[in-house]
Amino acid sequence: MVQLTGVLAMAAMSVAMVLSLRPRWPEARLGGLDKMYRLHKWLGIGALGLAVFHWLWSQGPKWAVGFGLLERPNRGPRPEITDPVHQFLLDLRGTAEGLGEWAFYAVVALLLIALIKLIPYHVFRYSHRLVPVAYLVLAFHAVVLLDYGMWTTPLGPVMAILLLAGCYAALVSLAGRIGAGRRIAGEIAALRHYPGVRSLEAVVKLGPGWRGHAAGQFAFATSNAFEGAHPYTIASAWNPAAPSVTFIAKELGDHTTGLVDRLKVGQKITVEGPYGCFTFEDGLPHQIWVGAGIGITPFVARLKELAALEPGAVRPEIDLFHTTREVDEAALERLAHDAQAANVRLHLLIDARHGRLTGKRIRETVPNWREASLWFCGPSGFGAALRADFAAHDMPVEGRFHQELFELR
């Protein structure tokens, strides 16, 4: 049981480490970087549970002997070891056990910091940088303490590949090279503040190397090396003649609060991406969009993309629902203009005036909703409620309900 739980814990941690590199190849297969991060998170939770079980199972017999519940087994003389590699690993056993125990304590603390959202984001961000160090120590622990005979079974090569991949990911992370191949230098070209909705729009002029983006994708932006990269949905259509991206940030947390005072026109910024598969590509003749609060951002980008299409181009029939508690007349006016230019029906609901948006209201407004797909961006709880509501009314939500699940924690 100690061997089994140790192997499973290291396998989960290794895959989580590889996913932390934000690799391109699994993104489309997993449905976007948001789904990759969700898998990364649950692999971390699984590894934490397995590591705790592994530790308890290894320590339990020692505690039982100490309390007199078990007798220490009499193992007798050990057979002579003639394999020099086996003997070398045995000589490292004590060191691997000691380091592994301390690395286990560190991983438990670091993963709890990552999972407890009451702990400030900046504490999580900097503490999470220590996870690769703990992983490297645990990889050493696993190599030394895995039963020597298992290395010659099919498990051996699998574990070797997982550990090598995980160690590579850890070293890339420690070197600060995650996403380095997708980073582009940029400069803030324009800023526009919408105080009514506590949001800031920033237009970033991009240097050479950006490969373009689709509406609905997002990117990581770094305006301050100390703060690091933060994800923002791209709120502009791609124009290769004038390479730029527009971000809209709402004051929701430690980093975004105060951006209006910290960002300046002409300021240098690094953009990494694009990422995501929330790109409105389903081939259906009718789409329903629901943008709640700042969740309107990917739809703004798509509106601009549709407005730039050639006359007569094939496009779906679209109903856009925007529900918001806060009001900024300038922002709403721009949204209405963009919707009109894109030939999209806009349904604006301000909570205090119109009440809350529900699945029933959507179905009453869009009679042919059964032939449509639904694209949602906004608070995860609201999205889950809408998904459950439409599933209860027989919408095949697995294929027709699209929701961005991106969370850093």
mmCIF file of C-alpha atoms in Angstrom:
data_model
loop_
_atom_site.group_PDB
_atom_site.id
_atom_site.type_symbol
_atom_site.label_atom_id
_atom_site.label_comp_id
_atom_site.label_asym_id
_atom_site.label_seq_id
_atom_site.Cartn_x
_atom_site.Cartn_y
_atom_site.Cartn_z
ATOM 1 C CA MET A 1 0.000 0.000 0.000
ATOM 2 C CA VAL A 2 2.884 2.394 0.697
ATOM 3 C CA GLN A 3 4.312 1.674 -2.757
ATOM 4 C CA LEU A 4 0.923 1.985 -4.489
ATOM 5 C CA THR A 5 -0.052 5.305 -2.877
ATOM 6 C CA GLY A 6 3.427 6.704 -3.470
ATOM 7 C CA VAL A 7 3.365 5.772 -7.161
ATOM 8 C CA LEU A 8 -0.126 7.218 -7.686
ATOM 9 C CA ALA A 9 0.719 10.438 -5.824
ATOM 10 C CA MET A 10 3.867 11.012 -7.887
ATOM 11 C CA ALA A 11 2.037 10.197 -11.126
ATOM 12 C CA ALA A 12 -0.657 12.785 -10.316
ATOM 13 C CA MET A 13 1.943 15.401 -9.341
ATOM 14 C CA SER A 14 3.995 14.733 -12.476
ATOM 15 C CA VAL A 15 1.043 15.256 -14.819
ATOM 16 C CA ALA A 16 0.050 18.372 -12.860
ATOM 17 C CA MET A 17 3.588 19.740 -13.254
ATOM 18 C CA VAL A 18 3.502 19.170 -17.024
ATOM 19 C CA LEU A 19 0.102 20.894 -17.331
ATOM 20 C CA SER A 20 1.477 23.888 -15.418
ATOM 21 C CA LEU A 21 3.692 24.612 -18.457
ATOM 22 C CA ARG A 22 0.545 25.504 -20.440
ATOM 23 C CA PRO A 23 1.504 23.169 -23.340
ATOM 24 C CA ARG A 24 -0.270 23.633 -26.674
ATOM 25 C CA TRP A 25 -0.888 20.003 -27.585
ATOM 26 C CA PRO A 26 -3.451 19.027 -24.892
ATOM 27 C CA GLU A 27 -5.325 22.363 -24.940
ATOM 28 C CA ALA A 28 -7.683 21.564 -27.813
ATOM 29 C CA ARG A 29 -8.111 17.974 -26.616
ATOM 30 C CA LEU A 30 -9.085 19.087 -23.116
ATOM 31 C CA GLY A 31 -11.287 21.948 -24.315
ATOM 32 C CA GLY A 32 -9.080 24.907 -23.495
ATOM 33 C CA LEU A 33 -6.575 26.123 -20.930
ATOM 34 C CA ASP A 34 -9.389 26.671 -18.423
ATOM 35 C CA LYS A 35 -10.136 22.931 -18.509
ATOM 36 C CA MET A 36 -6.400 22.186 -18.259
ATOM 37 C CA TYR A 37 -6.168 24.306 -15.113
ATOM 38 C CA ARG A 38 -9.203 22.561 -13.662
ATOM 39 C CA LEU A 39 -7.521 19.191 -14.277
ATOM 40 C CA HIS A 40 -4.279 20.592 -12.833
ATOM 41 C CA LYS A 41 -6.168 21.636 -9.697
ATOM 42 C CA TRP A 42 -7.868 18.268 -9.205
ATOM 43 C CA LEU A 43 -4.649 16.383 -9.834
ATOM 44 C CA GLY A 44 -3.151 18.510 -7.043
ATOM 45 C CA ILE A 45 -6.057 17.660 -4.751
ATOM 46 C CA GLY A 46 -5.730 13.979 -5.626
ATOM 47 C CA ALA A 47 -1.976 14.024 -5.073
ATOM 48 C CA LEU A 48 -2.494 15.723 -1.697
ATOM 49 C CA GLY A 49 -4.965 13.074 -0.558
ATOM 50 C CA LEU A 50 -2.763 10.217 -1.769
ATOM 51 C CA ALA A 51 0.343 11.768 -0.169
ATOM 52 C CA VAL A 52 -1.416 12.073 3.196
ATOM 53 C CA PHE A 53 -2.600 8.457 2.952
ATOM 54 C CA HIS A 54 0.910 7.360 1.925
ATOM 55 C CA TRP A 55 2.439 9.180 4.905
ATOM 56 C CA LEU A 56 -0.118 7.791 7.374
ATOM 57 C CA TRP A 57 0.367 4.260 6.079
ATOM 58 C CA SER A 58 4.149 4.520 6.442
ATOM 59 C CA GLN A 59 4.001 6.097 9.898
ATOM 60 C CA GLY A 60 1.072 4.125 11.317
ATOM 61 C CA PRO A 61 2.983 0.911 12.116
ATOM 62 C CA LYS A 62 5.700 2.905 13.897
ATOM 63 C CA TRP A 63 3.067 4.625 16.039
ATOM 64 C CA ALA A 64 1.390 1.289 16.763
ATOM 65 C CA VAL A 65 4.723 -0.212 17.926
ATOM 66 C CA GLY A 66 5.355 2.859 20.088
ATOM 67 C CA PHE A 67 1.948 2.507 21.776
ATOM 68 C CA GLY A 68 2.482 -1.223 22.285
ATOM 69 C CA LEU A 69 -0.271 -2.220 19.891
ATOM 70 C CA LEU A 70 2.116 -4.065 17.579
ATOM 71 C CA GLU A 71 5.396 -5.866 18.027
ATOM 72 C CA ARG A 72 8.342 -4.868 15.888
ATOM 73 C CA PRO A 73 8.794 -7.661 13.317
ATOM 74 C CA ASN A 74 11.945 -9.744 13.435
ATOM 75 C CA ARG A 75 13.171 -9.588 9.862
ATOM 76 C CA GLY A 76 16.366 -11.566 10.288
ATOM 77 C CA PRO A 77 19.508 -10.983 8.253
ATOM 78 C CA ARG A 78 18.986 -9.305 4.876
ATOM 79 C CA PRO A 79 20.269 -11.036 1.732
ATOM 80 C CA GLU A 80 23.542 -9.783 0.340
ATOM 81 C CA ILE A 81 23.131 -7.162 -2.379
ATOM 82 C CA THR A 82 25.450 -7.704 -5.332
ATOM 83 C CA ASP A 83 23.876 -5.195 -7.739
ATOM 84 C CA PRO A 84 25.881 -1.947 -7.310
ATOM 85 C CA VAL A 85 22.943 0.240 -8.418
ATOM 86 C CA HIS A 86 20.641 -1.452 -5.911
ATOM 87 C CA GLN A 87 23.250 -1.002 -3.169
ATOM 88 C CA PHE A 88 23.738 2.654 -4.113
ATOM 89 C CA LEU A 89 19.998 3.301 -3.787
ATOM 90 C CA LEU A 90 19.924 1.474 -0.451
ATOM 91 C CA ASP A 91 22.703 3.717 0.841
ATOM 92 C CA LEU A 92 20.545 6.747 -0.043
ATOM 93 C CA ARG A 93 17.424 5.365 1.633
ATOM 94 C CA GLY A 94 17.799 7.256 4.918
ATOM 95 C CA THR A 95 18.435 10.548 3.138
ATOM 96 C CA ALA A 96 15.492 10.006 0.793
ATOM 97 C CA GLU A 97 13.146 9.202 3.684
ATOM 98 C CA GLY A 98 14.175 12.280 5.652
ATOM 99 C CA LEU A 99 14.026 14.699 2.724
ATOM 100 C CA GLY A 100 10.797 13.162 1.470
ATOM 101 C CA GLU A 101 9.090 13.651 4.835
ATOM 102 C CA TRP A 102 10.003 17.342 4.969
ATOM 103 C CA ALA A 103 9.000 17.799 1.314
ATOM 104 C CA PHE A 104 5.667 16.155 2.151
ATOM 105 C CA TYR A 105 5.035 18.683 4.923
ATOM 106 C CA ALA A 106 5.941 21.510 2.536
ATOM 107 C CA VAL A 107 3.645 20.221 -0.229
ATOM 108 C CA VAL A 108 0.724 19.873 2.182
ATOM 109 C CA ALA A 109 1.200 23.476 3.330
ATOM 110 C CA LEU A 110 1.682 24.831 -0.210
ATOM 111 C CA LEU A 111 -1.327 23.026 -1.661
ATOM 112 C CA LEU A 112 -3.553 24.130 1.209
ATOM 113 C CA ILE A 113 -2.487 27.734 0.538
ATOM 114 C CA ALA A 114 -3.399 27.211 -3.125
ATOM 115 C CA LEU A 115 -6.809 25.715 -2.344
ATOM 116 C CA ILE A 116 -7.977 28.015 0.464
ATOM 117 C CA LYS A 117 -9.261 31.053 -1.408
ATOM 118 C CA LEU A 118 -9.445 33.160 1.765
ATOM 119 C CA ILE A 119 -5.646 33.335 1.610
ATOM 120 C CA PRO A 120 -4.672 36.391 -0.528
ATOM 121 C CA TYR A 121 -3.731 35.716 -4.145
ATOM 122 C CA HIS A 122 -0.233 37.203 -3.835
ATOM 123 C CA VAL A 123 0.553 34.768 -0.984
ATOM 124 C CA PHE A 124 -0.615 31.878 -3.153
ATOM 125 C CA ARG A 125 1.336 33.120 -6.155
ATOM 126 C CA TYR A 126 4.694 33.353 -4.415
ATOM 127 C CA SER A 127 4.278 30.256 -2.271
ATOM 128 C CA HIS A 128 3.281 28.216 -5.336
ATOM 129 C CA ARG A 129 6.693 28.913 -6.830
ATOM 130 C CA LEU A 130 8.128 26.575 -4.181
ATOM 131 C CA VAL A 131 6.088 23.598 -5.401
ATOM 132 C CA PRO A 132 8.658 22.708 -8.129
ATOM 133 C CA VAL A 133 11.392 22.574 -5.464
ATOM 134 C CA ALA A 134 9.301 20.230 -3.331
ATOM 135 C CA TYR A 135 8.511 18.132 -6.416
ATOM 136 C CA LEU A 136 12.198 17.659 -7.245
ATOM 137 C CA VAL A 137 12.851 16.455 -3.693
ATOM 138 C CA LEU A 138 9.890 14.078 -3.879
ATOM 139 C CA ALA A 139 11.097 12.780 -7.265
ATOM 140 C CA PHE A 140 14.434 11.900 -5.620
ATOM 141 C CA HIS A 141 12.480 10.267 -2.779
ATOM 142 C CA ALA A 142 10.454 8.216 -5.305
ATOM 143 C CA VAL A 143 13.455 7.048 -7.345
ATOM 144 C CA VAL A 144 15.299 5.828 -4.245
ATOM 145 C CA LEU A 145 12.359 4.243 -2.426
ATOM 146 C CA LEU A 146 10.423 2.645 -5.276
ATOM 147 C CA ASP A 147 10.816 -1.102 -4.849
ATOM 148 C CA TYR A 148 13.921 -1.929 -6.895
ATOM 149 C CA GLY A 149 12.298 -4.880 -8.621
ATOM 150 C CA MET A 150 9.546 -2.665 -10.008
ATOM 151 C CA TRP A 151 11.987 -0.816 -12.256
ATOM 152 C CA THR A 152 12.224 -3.896 -14.486
ATOM 153 C CA THR A 153 8.435 -4.250 -14.799
ATOM 154 C CA PRO A 154 6.221 -2.218 -17.188
ATOM 155 C CA LEU A 155 5.697 0.215 -14.307
ATOM 156 C CA GLY A 156 9.380 1.160 -14.371
ATOM 157 C CA PRO A 157 9.493 2.909 -17.776
ATOM 158 C CA VAL A 158 6.140 4.603 -17.103
ATOM 159 C CA MET A 159 7.398 6.017 -13.802
ATOM 160 C CA ALA A 160 10.679 7.045 -15.399
ATOM 161 C CA ILE A 161 8.875 8.999 -18.154
ATOM 162 C CA LEU A 162 6.520 10.659 -15.652
ATOM 163 C CA LEU A 163 9.334 11.644 -13.292
ATOM 164 C CA LEU A 164 11.558 12.944 -16.090
ATOM 165 C CA ALA A 165 8.695 14.981 -17.543
ATOM 166 C CA GLY A 166 7.795 16.329 -14.108
ATOM 167 C CA CYS A 167 11.413 17.253 -13.341
ATOM 168 C CA TYR A 168 11.717 19.023 -16.695
ATOM 169 C CA ALA A 169 8.536 20.988 -15.944
ATOM 170 C CA ALA A 170 9.846 21.870 -12.481
ATOM 171 C CA LEU A 171 13.128 23.193 -13.888
ATOM 172 C CA VAL A 172 11.323 25.230 -16.568
ATOM 173 C CA SER A 173 9.115 26.721 -13.864
ATOM 174 C CA LEU A 174 12.051 27.557 -11.589
ATOM 175 C CA ALA A 175 13.800 29.244 -14.521
ATOM 176 C CA GLY A 176 10.719 31.415 -15.114
ATOM 177 C CA ARG A 177 10.293 30.107 -18.655
ATOM 178 C CA ILE A 178 6.662 28.985 -18.574
ATOM 179 C CA GLY A 179 5.023 30.363 -21.721
ATOM 180 C CA ALA A 180 8.272 32.047 -22.809
ATOM 181 C CA GLY A 181 7.768 31.021 -26.443
ATOM 182 C CA ARG A 182 4.408 32.810 -26.562
ATOM 183 C CA ARG A 183 5.458 36.119 -24.981
ATOM 184 C CA ILE A 184 5.285 39.289 -27.058
ATOM 185 C CA ALA A 185 6.479 42.755 -26.083
ATOM 186 C CA GLY A 186 3.798 45.415 -26.201
ATOM 187 C CA GLU A 187 2.996 48.968 -25.236
ATOM 188 C CA ILE A 188 -0.196 50.503 -23.862
ATOM 189 C CA ALA A 189 -1.600 52.664 -26.640
ATOM 190 C CA ALA A 190 -4.847 53.824 -25.030
ATOM 191 C CA LEU A 191 -6.758 53.622 -21.745
ATOM 192 C CA ARG A 192 -10.435 54.225 -21.082
ATOM 193 C CA HIS A 193 -12.026 54.115 -17.636
ATOM 194 C CA TYR A 194 -15.678 53.187 -17.014
ATOM 195 C CA PRO A 195 -16.259 54.220 -13.379
ATOM 196 C CA GLY A 196 -19.874 53.084 -13.314
ATOM 197 C CA VAL A 197 -18.855 49.462 -13.740
ATOM 198 C CA ARG A 198 -15.408 49.878 -12.138
ATOM 199 C CA SER A 199 -13.688 48.683 -15.319
ATOM 200 C CA LEU A 200 -10.643 49.766 -17.299
ATOM 201 C CA GLU A 201 -10.157 49.193 -21.034
ATOM 202 C CA ALA A 202 -6.561 49.012 -22.224
ATOM 203 C CA VAL A 203 -5.469 48.853 -25.864
ATOM 204 C CA VAL A 204 -2.035 47.240 -26.193
ATOM 205 C CA LYS A 205 -0.025 47.694 -29.359
ATOM 206 C CA LEU A 206 1.898 44.466 -30.021
ATOM 207 C CA GLY A 207 5.394 43.962 -31.330
ATOM 208 C CA PRO A 208 6.285 41.341 -33.964
ATOM 209 C CA GLY A 209 5.582 37.680 -33.282
ATOM 210 C CA TRP A 210 1.925 37.622 -32.312
ATOM 211 C CA ARG A 211 0.204 34.892 -34.341
ATOM 212 C CA GLY A 212 -3.250 36.366 -34.124
ATOM 213 C CA HIS A 213 -6.194 35.385 -31.967
ATOM 214 C CA ALA A 214 -9.833 34.423 -32.215
ATOM 215 C CA ALA A 215 -12.627 36.198 -30.394
ATOM 216 C CA GLY A 216 -13.213 34.586 -27.007
ATOM 217 C CA GLN A 217 -9.582 33.741 -26.325
ATOM 218 C CA PHE A 218 -7.545 35.251 -23.510
ATOM 219 C CA ALA A 219 -3.923 36.127 -22.782
ATOM 220 C CA PHE A 220 -1.643 36.688 -19.810
ATOM 221 C CA ALA A 221 -0.468 40.266 -19.397
ATOM 222 C CA THR A 222 2.464 41.436 -17.279
ATOM 223 C CA SER A 223 2.692 45.144 -16.521
ATOM 224 C CA ASN A 224 4.806 44.726 -13.387
ATOM 225 C CA ALA A 225 7.408 41.987 -12.922
ATOM 226 C CA PHE A 226 6.719 41.887 -9.182
ATOM 227 C CA GLU A 227 2.992 41.330 -9.751
ATOM 228 C CA GLY A 228 3.607 38.765 -12.486
ATOM 229 C CA ALA A 229 1.257 37.676 -15.268
ATOM 230 C CA HIS A 230 -2.523 37.861 -14.958
ATOM 231 C CA PRO A 231 -5.107 36.433 -17.381
ATOM 232 C CA TYR A 232 -7.473 38.727 -19.263
ATOM 233 C CA THR A 233 -10.035 37.909 -21.918
ATOM 234 C CA ILE A 234 -9.226 39.631 -25.205
ATOM 235 C CA ALA A 235 -11.943 42.161 -26.066
ATOM 236 C CA SER A 236 -10.914 42.928 -29.643
ATOM 237 C CA ALA A 237 -10.929 41.272 -33.049
ATOM 238 C CA TRP A 238 -7.610 40.454 -34.692
ATOM 239 C CA ASN A 239 -6.403 42.856 -37.362
ATOM 240 C CA PRO A 240 -2.985 41.861 -38.809
ATOM 241 C CA ALA A 241 -2.623 45.312 -40.362
ATOM 242 C CA ALA A 242 -2.652 46.890 -36.889
ATOM 243 C CA PRO A 243 -1.543 44.207 -34.417
ATOM 244 C CA SER A 244 -3.040 44.962 -31.032
ATOM 245 C CA VAL A 245 -5.196 43.476 -28.296
ATOM 246 C CA THR A 246 -7.727 45.114 -26.022
ATOM 247 C CA PHE A 247 -8.210 44.015 -22.427
ATOM 248 C CA ILE A 248 -11.036 45.003 -20.088
ATOM 249 C CA ALA A 249 -10.245 44.599 -16.385
ATOM 250 C CA LYS A 250 -12.798 44.943 -13.596
ATOM 251 C CA GLU A 251 -11.842 45.868 -10.038
ATOM 252 C CA LEU A 252 -12.441 42.486 -8.429
ATOM 253 C CA GLY A 253 -9.275 41.640 -6.513
ATOM 254 C CA ASP A 254 -5.901 42.717 -5.149
ATOM 255 C CA HIS A 255 -4.317 43.148 -8.572
ATOM 256 C CA THR A 256 -7.127 44.673 -10.635
ATOM 257 C CA THR A 257 -8.121 47.185 -7.958
ATOM 258 C CA GLY A 258 -6.091 50.315 -8.617
ATOM 259 C CA LEU A 259 -5.024 49.437 -12.166
ATOM 260 C CA VAL A 260 -6.501 52.726 -13.347
ATOM 261 C CA ASP A 261 -3.861 54.541 -11.289
ATOM 262 C CA ARG A 262 -0.951 52.204 -12.052
ATOM 263 C CA LEU A 263 -1.261 51.858 -15.827
ATOM 264 C CA LYS A 264 -0.171 54.678 -18.140
ATOM 265 C CA VAL A 265 -0.253 55.213 -21.898
ATOM 266 C CA GLY A 266 3.175 54.312 -23.298
ATOM 267 C CA GLN A 267 3.881 51.821 -20.524
ATOM 268 C CA LYS A 268 5.628 48.622 -21.602
ATOM 269 C CA ILE A 269 3.724 45.401 -21.157
ATOM 270 C CA THR A 270 4.325 41.734 -21.983
ATOM 271 C CA VAL A 271 1.507 39.684 -23.481
ATOM 272 C CA GLU A 272 1.523 35.868 -23.542
ATOM 273 C CA GLY A 273 -0.929 33.839 -25.560
ATOM 274 C CA PRO A 274 -3.422 33.464 -26.971
ATOM 275 C CA TYR A 275 -5.109 30.670 -25.037
ATOM 276 C CA GLY A 276 -8.577 29.166 -24.841
ATOM 277 C CA CYS A 277 -11.200 27.416 -26.973
ATOM 278 C CA PHE A 278 -14.206 29.633 -26.176
ATOM 279 C CA THR A 279 -14.277 30.670 -29.822
ATOM 280 C CA PHE A 280 -17.947 30.359 -30.910
ATOM 281 C CA GLU A 281 -17.176 27.643 -33.449
ATOM 282 C CA ASP A 282 -20.022 25.133 -33.388
ATOM 283 C CA GLY A 283 -21.576 25.395 -36.871
ATOM 284 C CA LEU A 284 -25.125 25.866 -35.542
ATOM 285 C CA PRO A 285 -27.440 28.382 -37.213
ATOM 286 C CA HIS A 286 -28.478 30.016 -33.927
ATOM 287 C CA GLN A 287 -26.472 30.947 -30.849
ATOM 288 C CA ILE A 288 -27.521 32.350 -27.473
ATOM 289 C CA TRP A 289 -24.870 34.384 -25.658
ATOM 290 C CA VAL A 290 -25.038 35.204 -21.968
ATOM 291 C CA GLY A 291 -22.493 37.673 -20.615
ATOM 292 C CA ALA A 292 -22.875 38.438 -16.907
ATOM 293 C CA GLY A 293 -20.999 41.476 -15.608
ATOM 294 C CA ILE A 294 -17.405 41.514 -16.855
ATOM 295 C CA GLY A 295 -18.254 38.220 -18.586
ATOM 296 C CA ILE A 296 -19.437 40.336 -21.514
ATOM 297 C CA THR A 297 -15.792 40.720 -22.626
ATOM 298 C CA PRO A 298 -15.444 37.720 -25.020
ATOM 299 C CA PHE A 299 -18.739 38.667 -26.667
ATOM 300 C CA VAL A 300 -17.488 42.210 -27.277
ATOM 301 C CA ALA A 301 -14.563 40.715 -29.195
ATOM 302 C CA ARG A 302 -16.875 38.494 -31.223
ATOM 303 C CA LEU A 303 -19.189 41.422 -32.015
ATOM 304 C CA LYS A 304 -16.246 43.308 -33.467
ATOM 305 C CA GLU A 305 -15.169 40.220 -35.398
ATOM 306 C CA LEU A 306 -18.661 39.775 -36.896
ATOM 307 C CA ALA A 307 -18.902 43.464 -37.802
ATOM 308 C CA ALA A 308 -15.692 43.138 -39.826
ATOM 309 C CA LEU A 309 -17.002 40.228 -41.959
ATOM 310 C CA GLU A 310 -17.702 40.742 -45.624
ATOM 311 C CA PRO A 311 -21.349 41.454 -46.533
ATOM 312 C CA GLY A 312 -23.137 38.199 -47.255
ATOM 313 C CA ALA A 313 -20.768 36.093 -45.168
ATOM 314 C CA VAL A 314 -22.385 33.141 -43.396
ATOM 315 C CA ARG A 315 -23.071 33.933 -39.761
ATOM 316 C CA PRO A 316 -25.407 32.480 -37.147
ATOM 317 C CA GLU A 317 -28.489 34.192 -35.793
ATOM 318 C CA ILE A 318 -27.504 35.506 -32.363
ATOM 319 C CA ASP A 319 -29.294 36.684 -29.227
ATOM 320 C CA LEU A 320 -26.993 38.352 -26.702
ATOM 321 C CA PHE A 321 -28.137 38.656 -23.095
ATOM 322 C CA HIS A 322 -26.121 41.026 -20.932
ATOM 323 C CA THR A 323 -27.089 41.083 -17.266
ATOM 324 C CA THR A 324 -25.403 43.464 -14.860
ATOM 325 C CA ARG A 325 -25.846 44.997 -11.406
ATOM 326 C CA GLU A 326 -23.701 48.056 -12.177
ATOM 327 C CA VAL A 327 -24.412 50.653 -14.847
ATOM 328 C CA ASP A 328 -22.136 52.829 -16.941
ATOM 329 C CA GLU A 329 -24.062 54.543 -19.713
ATOM 330 C CA ALA A 330 -20.979 55.016 -21.925
ATOM 331 C CA ALA A 331 -20.113 51.302 -21.716
ATOM 332 C CA LEU A 332 -23.698 50.245 -22.445
ATOM 333 C CA GLU A 333 -23.895 52.651 -25.372
ATOM 334 C CA ARG A 334 -20.737 51.157 -26.907
ATOM 335 C CA LEU A 335 -22.112 47.648 -26.408
ATOM 336 C CA ALA A 336 -25.371 48.573 -28.130
ATOM 337 C CA HIS A 337 -23.448 50.120 -31.040
ATOM 338 C CA ASP A 338 -21.246 47.015 -31.416
ATOM 339 C CA ALA A 339 -24.301 44.721 -31.351
ATOM 340 C CA GLN A 340 -26.058 46.772 -34.018
ATOM 341 C CA ALA A 341 -22.956 46.777 -36.235
ATOM 342 C CA ALA A 342 -22.728 42.994 -35.917
ATOM 343 C CA ASN A 343 -26.464 42.478 -36.537
ATOM 344 C CA VAL A 344 -26.895 40.816 -33.134
ATOM 345 C CA ARG A 345 -30.038 41.152 -31.019
ATOM 346 C CA LEU A 346 -29.066 42.642 -27.667
ATOM 347 C CA HIS A 347 -31.158 41.976 -24.545
ATOM 348 C CA LEU A 348 -29.958 44.194 -21.717
ATOM 349 C CA LEU A 349 -31.033 43.384 -18.161
ATOM 350 C CA ILE A 350 -30.059 45.611 -15.268
ATOM 351 C CA ASP A 351 -30.795 43.724 -12.062
ATOM 352 C CA ALA A 352 -32.401 46.643 -10.192
ATOM 353 C CA ARG A 353 -34.703 47.467 -13.117
ATOM 354 C CA HIS A 354 -35.455 44.163 -14.811
ATOM 355 C CA GLY A 355 -34.802 41.503 -12.196
ATOM 356 C CA ARG A 356 -32.456 38.549 -12.558
ATOM 357 C CA LEU A 357 -31.906 36.619 -15.749
ATOM 358 C CA THR A 358 -33.114 33.008 -15.642
ATOM 359 C CA GLY A 359 -33.303 30.117 -18.032
ATOM 360 C CA LYS A 360 -37.051 30.618 -18.256
ATOM 361 C CA ARG A 361 -36.638 34.243 -19.393
ATOM 362 C CA ILE A 362 -34.159 33.168 -22.060
ATOM 363 C CA ARG A 363 -36.493 30.478 -23.371
ATOM 364 C CA GLU A 364 -39.431 32.889 -23.454
ATOM 365 C CA THR A 365 -37.357 35.439 -25.380
ATOM 366 C CA VAL A 366 -35.860 32.927 -27.826
ATOM 367 C CA PRO A 367 -38.634 30.522 -28.919
ATOM 368 C CA ASN A 368 -36.340 28.347 -31.055
ATOM 369 C CA TRP A 369 -33.785 27.864 -28.256
ATOM 370 C CA ARG A 370 -33.852 24.094 -28.811
ATOM 371 C CA GLU A 371 -31.993 24.574 -32.121
ATOM 372 C CA ALA A 372 -29.404 26.906 -30.574
ATOM 373 C CA SER A 373 -26.205 26.568 -28.609
ATOM 374 C CA LEU A 374 -25.636 28.596 -25.440
ATOM 375 C CA TRP A 375 -22.363 30.386 -24.735
ATOM 376 C CA PHE A 376 -21.952 31.638 -21.163
ATOM 377 C CA CYS A 377 -19.294 33.779 -19.513
ATOM 378 C CA GLY A 378 -19.701 35.080 -15.984
ATOM 379 C CA PRO A 379 -19.819 33.884 -12.358
ATOM 380 C CA SER A 380 -19.357 30.126 -12.174
ATOM 381 C CA GLY A 381 -22.353 29.623 -9.865
ATOM 382 C CA PHE A 382 -24.655 31.432 -12.283
ATOM 383 C CA GLY A 383 -23.291 29.358 -15.148
ATOM 384 C CA ALA A 384 -23.820 26.106 -13.265
ATOM 385 C CA ALA A 385 -27.425 27.100 -12.474
ATOM 386 C CA LEU A 386 -28.164 27.948 -16.132
ATOM 387 C CA ARG A 387 -26.579 24.711 -17.301
ATOM 388 C CA ALA A 388 -28.659 22.658 -14.874
ATOM 389 C CA ASP A 389 -31.809 24.556 -15.855
ATOM 390 C CA PHE A 390 -31.353 23.931 -19.580
ATOM 391 C CA ALA A 391 -30.348 20.308 -18.959
ATOM 392 C CA ALA A 392 -33.622 19.861 -17.068
ATOM 393 C CA HIS A 393 -35.397 21.090 -20.209
ATOM 394 C CA ASP A 394 -33.629 18.497 -22.370
ATOM 395 C CA MET A 395 -30.920 20.652 -23.951
ATOM 396 C CA PRO A 396 -27.937 18.378 -24.766
ATOM 397 C CA VAL A 397 -25.653 20.520 -22.619
ATOM 398 C CA GLU A 398 -22.531 18.397 -23.175
ATOM 399 C CA GLY A 399 -22.387 19.562 -26.769
ATOM 400 C CA ARG A 400 -24.349 22.817 -26.737
ATOM 401 C CA PHE A 401 -23.619 24.593 -23.446
ATOM 402 C CA HIS A 402 -20.221 26.302 -23.559
ATOM 403 C CA GLN A 403 -18.727 27.916 -20.493
ATOM 404 C CA GLU A 404 -15.291 29.311 -19.690
ATOM 405 C CA LEU A 405 -14.132 27.801 -16.389
ATOM 406 C CA PHE A 406 -10.850 29.649 -16.024
ATOM 407 C CA GLU A 407 -9.670 30.082 -12.445
ATOM 408 C CA LEU A 408 -6.113 30.384 -11.218
ATOM 409 C CA ARG A 409 -7.061 28.701 -7.938
#
